[in-house]
Amino acid sequence: GLIILRWQVGANVFQCLGDKVSTFLSYTDSGSGFVFGYLVNQQPFATYPGNDTSQQTLDTMAEINASKRTNFVFMFKVLSIIYFFNFMVSMLFYLGTMQWIVVKLGWLLQISVGTTACESLNAAANIFLGQ
């Protein structure tokens, strides 16, 4: 906490990490929007011109899409993020990267907090793998 509160470089590093995680998780909106459509991206109309659409109709559809009057559905928006994170953790676990990350994070917790190796490793694993 002191690194973020007292040191501008620490705050910038954590801001950068937060932006990267936000960008990573925003990929779920693109994928879920492709699969589930307006239930995720809140844009019920496709605004490309068809054979029988007038400019007034296209403008009205674009206005409705921009206002985001339709609400997203929890199941398709929020749970997609959980599934996406779970898939990424599973792939990293298969590749052996997750074990390395958990061991290194456990060592960092053991050194910084002063807990035993078993407690630190358990706490680090619970961050990614849950209970």
PDB file of C-alpha atoms in Angstrom:
ATOM      1  CA  GLY A   1       0.000   0.000   0.000  1.00  0.00           C
ATOM      2  CA  LEU A   2       2.841   2.399   0.766  1.00  0.00           C
ATOM      3  CA  ILE A   3       4.347   1.873  -2.681  1.00  0.00           C
ATOM      4  CA  ILE A   4       1.137   3.119  -4.278  1.00  0.00           C
ATOM      5  CA  LEU A   5       0.343   5.887  -1.801  1.00  0.00           C
ATOM      6  CA  ARG A   6       3.793   7.402  -1.277  1.00  0.00           C
ATOM      7  CA  TRP A   7       5.655   6.706  -4.514  1.00  0.00           C
ATOM      8  CA  GLN A   8       4.474   8.018  -7.876  1.00  0.00           C
ATOM      9  CA  VAL A   9       6.367   5.353  -9.826  1.00  0.00           C
ATOM     10  CA  GLY A  10       4.605   2.620  -7.838  1.00  0.00           C
ATOM     11  CA  ALA A  11       1.237   4.210  -8.524  1.00  0.00           C
ATOM     12  CA  ASN A  12       2.058   4.415 -12.238  1.00  0.00           C
ATOM     13  CA  VAL A  13       3.142   0.759 -12.331  1.00  0.00           C
ATOM     14  CA  PHE A  14      -0.078  -0.396 -10.690  1.00  0.00           C
ATOM     15  CA  GLN A  15      -2.120   1.894 -12.949  1.00  0.00           C
ATOM     16  CA  CYS A  16      -0.424   0.331 -15.984  1.00  0.00           C
ATOM     17  CA  LEU A  17      -1.111  -3.176 -14.648  1.00  0.00           C
ATOM     18  CA  GLY A  18      -4.742  -2.256 -14.024  1.00  0.00           C
ATOM     19  CA  ASP A  19      -5.089  -0.938 -17.567  1.00  0.00           C
ATOM     20  CA  LYS A  20      -3.581  -4.140 -18.989  1.00  0.00           C
ATOM     21  CA  VAL A  21      -5.957  -6.329 -16.975  1.00  0.00           C
ATOM     22  CA  SER A  22      -8.900  -4.153 -18.035  1.00  0.00           C
ATOM     23  CA  THR A  23      -7.882  -4.487 -21.696  1.00  0.00           C
ATOM     24  CA  PHE A  24      -7.445  -8.239 -21.266  1.00  0.00           C
ATOM     25  CA  LEU A  25     -10.913  -8.616 -19.742  1.00  0.00           C
ATOM     26  CA  SER A  26     -12.489  -6.339 -22.359  1.00  0.00           C
ATOM     27  CA  TYR A  27     -11.694  -9.032 -24.930  1.00  0.00           C
ATOM     28  CA  THR A  28     -14.577 -10.983 -23.416  1.00  0.00           C
ATOM     29  CA  ASP A  29     -16.982  -8.243 -24.511  1.00  0.00           C
ATOM     30  CA  SER A  30     -15.866  -8.630 -28.119  1.00  0.00           C
ATOM     31  CA  GLY A  31     -16.120 -12.407 -28.082  1.00  0.00           C
ATOM     32  CA  SER A  32     -19.395 -12.494 -26.172  1.00  0.00           C
ATOM     33  CA  GLY A  33     -20.819  -9.760 -28.398  1.00  0.00           C
ATOM     34  CA  PHE A  34     -19.948 -11.861 -31.440  1.00  0.00           C
ATOM     35  CA  VAL A  35     -21.728 -14.904 -30.014  1.00  0.00           C
ATOM     36  CA  PHE A  36     -24.659 -13.370 -28.112  1.00  0.00           C
ATOM     37  CA  GLY A  37     -25.099 -10.080 -29.981  1.00  0.00           C
ATOM     38  CA  TYR A  38     -27.090  -7.266 -28.418  1.00  0.00           C
ATOM     39  CA  LEU A  39     -27.478  -9.137 -25.124  1.00  0.00           C
ATOM     40  CA  VAL A  40     -23.874  -8.169 -24.405  1.00  0.00           C
ATOM     41  CA  ASN A  41     -22.968  -5.095 -26.456  1.00  0.00           C
ATOM     42  CA  GLN A  42     -26.348  -3.316 -26.002  1.00  0.00           C
ATOM     43  CA  GLN A  43     -26.642  -2.518 -29.711  1.00  0.00           C
ATOM     44  CA  PRO A  44     -29.774  -4.244 -31.041  1.00  0.00           C
ATOM     45  CA  PHE A  45     -29.501  -2.965 -34.633  1.00  0.00           C
ATOM     46  CA  ALA A  46     -26.895  -3.600 -37.296  1.00  0.00           C
ATOM     47  CA  THR A  47     -26.371  -0.226 -38.959  1.00  0.00           C
ATOM     48  CA  TYR A  48     -25.046  -1.330 -42.324  1.00  0.00           C
ATOM     49  CA  PRO A  49     -27.353  -0.350 -45.188  1.00  0.00           C
ATOM     50  CA  GLY A  50     -29.535  -3.045 -46.685  1.00  0.00           C
ATOM     51  CA  ASN A  51     -31.723  -3.104 -49.757  1.00  0.00           C
ATOM     52  CA  ASP A  52     -34.773  -1.446 -48.233  1.00  0.00           C
ATOM     53  CA  THR A  53     -33.389   0.830 -45.490  1.00  0.00           C
ATOM     54  CA  SER A  54     -33.604   4.572 -45.822  1.00  0.00           C
ATOM     55  CA  GLN A  55     -31.117   7.021 -44.367  1.00  0.00           C
ATOM     56  CA  GLN A  56     -33.669   8.075 -41.746  1.00  0.00           C
ATOM     57  CA  THR A  57     -34.018   4.464 -40.611  1.00  0.00           C
ATOM     58  CA  LEU A  58     -30.245   4.056 -40.426  1.00  0.00           C
ATOM     59  CA  ASP A  59     -29.958   7.262 -38.376  1.00  0.00           C
ATOM     60  CA  THR A  60     -32.668   6.076 -35.980  1.00  0.00           C
ATOM     61  CA  MET A  61     -30.958   2.696 -35.548  1.00  0.00           C
ATOM     62  CA  ALA A  62     -27.594   4.384 -34.934  1.00  0.00           C
ATOM     63  CA  GLU A  63     -29.196   6.681 -32.349  1.00  0.00           C
ATOM     64  CA  ILE A  64     -30.729   3.742 -30.480  1.00  0.00           C
ATOM     65  CA  ASN A  65     -27.419   1.867 -30.564  1.00  0.00           C
ATOM     66  CA  ALA A  66     -25.528   4.923 -29.267  1.00  0.00           C
ATOM     67  CA  SER A  67     -27.966   5.491 -26.396  1.00  0.00           C
ATOM     68  CA  LYS A  68     -27.559   1.876 -25.169  1.00  0.00           C
ATOM     69  CA  ARG A  69     -31.187   1.781 -24.086  1.00  0.00           C
ATOM     70  CA  THR A  70     -31.176  -1.982 -23.832  1.00  0.00           C
ATOM     71  CA  ASN A  71     -29.605  -3.362 -20.683  1.00  0.00           C
ATOM     72  CA  PHE A  72     -27.072  -6.174 -20.780  1.00  0.00           C
ATOM     73  CA  VAL A  73     -28.021  -9.601 -19.496  1.00  0.00           C
ATOM     74  CA  PHE A  74     -25.976 -10.673 -16.460  1.00  0.00           C
ATOM     75  CA  MET A  75     -25.529 -14.234 -17.633  1.00  0.00           C
ATOM     76  CA  PHE A  76     -24.003 -13.246 -20.955  1.00  0.00           C
ATOM     77  CA  LYS A  77     -21.953 -10.230 -19.821  1.00  0.00           C
ATOM     78  CA  VAL A  78     -20.527 -10.969 -16.376  1.00  0.00           C
ATOM     79  CA  LEU A  79     -20.298 -14.738 -16.457  1.00  0.00           C
ATOM     80  CA  SER A  80     -18.384 -14.537 -19.736  1.00  0.00           C
ATOM     81  CA  ILE A  81     -15.581 -12.760 -17.880  1.00  0.00           C
ATOM     82  CA  ILE A  82     -15.477 -15.532 -15.281  1.00  0.00           C
ATOM     83  CA  TYR A  83     -15.369 -18.219 -17.967  1.00  0.00           C
ATOM     84  CA  PHE A  84     -12.681 -16.384 -19.931  1.00  0.00           C
ATOM     85  CA  PHE A  85     -10.461 -16.017 -16.857  1.00  0.00           C
ATOM     86  CA  ASN A  86     -11.044 -19.683 -16.011  1.00  0.00           C
ATOM     87  CA  PHE A  87     -10.032 -20.744 -19.517  1.00  0.00           C
ATOM     88  CA  MET A  88      -6.871 -18.656 -19.359  1.00  0.00           C
ATOM     89  CA  VAL A  89      -5.897 -20.114 -15.980  1.00  0.00           C
ATOM     90  CA  SER A  90      -6.527 -23.632 -17.329  1.00  0.00           C
ATOM     91  CA  MET A  91      -4.306 -23.019 -20.350  1.00  0.00           C
ATOM     92  CA  LEU A  92      -1.538 -21.525 -18.206  1.00  0.00           C
ATOM     93  CA  PHE A  93      -1.823 -24.489 -15.837  1.00  0.00           C
ATOM     94  CA  TYR A  94      -1.502 -26.918 -18.752  1.00  0.00           C
ATOM     95  CA  LEU A  95       1.603 -25.101 -19.996  1.00  0.00           C
ATOM     96  CA  GLY A  96       3.151 -25.074 -16.514  1.00  0.00           C
ATOM     97  CA  THR A  97       3.190 -21.294 -16.275  1.00  0.00           C
ATOM     98  CA  MET A  98       0.583 -21.119 -13.522  1.00  0.00           C
ATOM     99  CA  GLN A  99       2.610 -23.382 -11.237  1.00  0.00           C
ATOM    100  CA  TRP A 100       5.634 -21.120 -11.677  1.00  0.00           C
ATOM    101  CA  ILE A 101       3.571 -17.984 -10.971  1.00  0.00           C
ATOM    102  CA  VAL A 102       2.008 -19.528  -7.845  1.00  0.00           C
ATOM    103  CA  VAL A 103       5.393 -20.663  -6.485  1.00  0.00           C
ATOM    104  CA  LYS A 104       7.002 -17.247  -7.075  1.00  0.00           C
ATOM    105  CA  LEU A 105       4.029 -15.387  -5.594  1.00  0.00           C
ATOM    106  CA  GLY A 106       4.064 -17.751  -2.603  1.00  0.00           C
ATOM    107  CA  TRP A 107       7.763 -17.054  -2.074  1.00  0.00           C
ATOM    108  CA  LEU A 108       7.085 -13.300  -2.268  1.00  0.00           C
ATOM    109  CA  LEU A 109       4.299 -13.624   0.323  1.00  0.00           C
ATOM    110  CA  GLN A 110       6.541 -15.720   2.568  1.00  0.00           C
ATOM    111  CA  ILE A 111       9.311 -13.126   2.488  1.00  0.00           C
ATOM    112  CA  SER A 112       7.116 -10.026   2.767  1.00  0.00           C
ATOM    113  CA  VAL A 113       4.464 -11.200   5.236  1.00  0.00           C
ATOM    114  CA  GLY A 114       6.525 -13.678   7.235  1.00  0.00           C
ATOM    115  CA  THR A 115       4.179 -16.648   6.967  1.00  0.00           C
ATOM    116  CA  THR A 116       5.238 -20.252   6.550  1.00  0.00           C
ATOM    117  CA  ALA A 117       5.890 -21.670   3.106  1.00  0.00           C
ATOM    118  CA  CYS A 118       2.745 -23.808   3.199  1.00  0.00           C
ATOM    119  CA  GLU A 119       0.486 -20.868   4.158  1.00  0.00           C
ATOM    120  CA  SER A 120       2.031 -18.620   1.531  1.00  0.00           C
ATOM    121  CA  LEU A 121       1.707 -21.170  -1.247  1.00  0.00           C
ATOM    122  CA  ASN A 122      -1.914 -21.842  -0.281  1.00  0.00           C
ATOM    123  CA  ALA A 123      -2.745 -18.131  -0.297  1.00  0.00           C
ATOM    124  CA  ALA A 124      -1.067 -17.630  -3.667  1.00  0.00           C
ATOM    125  CA  ALA A 125      -2.863 -20.603  -5.211  1.00  0.00           C
ATOM    126  CA  ASN A 126      -6.251 -19.437  -3.901  1.00  0.00           C
ATOM    127  CA  ILE A 127      -5.897 -16.206  -5.857  1.00  0.00           C
ATOM    128  CA  PHE A 128      -6.043 -18.043  -9.181  1.00  0.00           C
ATOM    129  CA  LEU A 129      -7.519 -21.442  -8.413  1.00  0.00           C
ATOM    130  CA  GLY A 130     -10.102 -20.633  -5.743  1.00  0.00           C
ATOM    131  CA  GLN A 131     -11.080 -22.735  -2.762  1.00  0.00           C
TER     132      GLN A 131
END
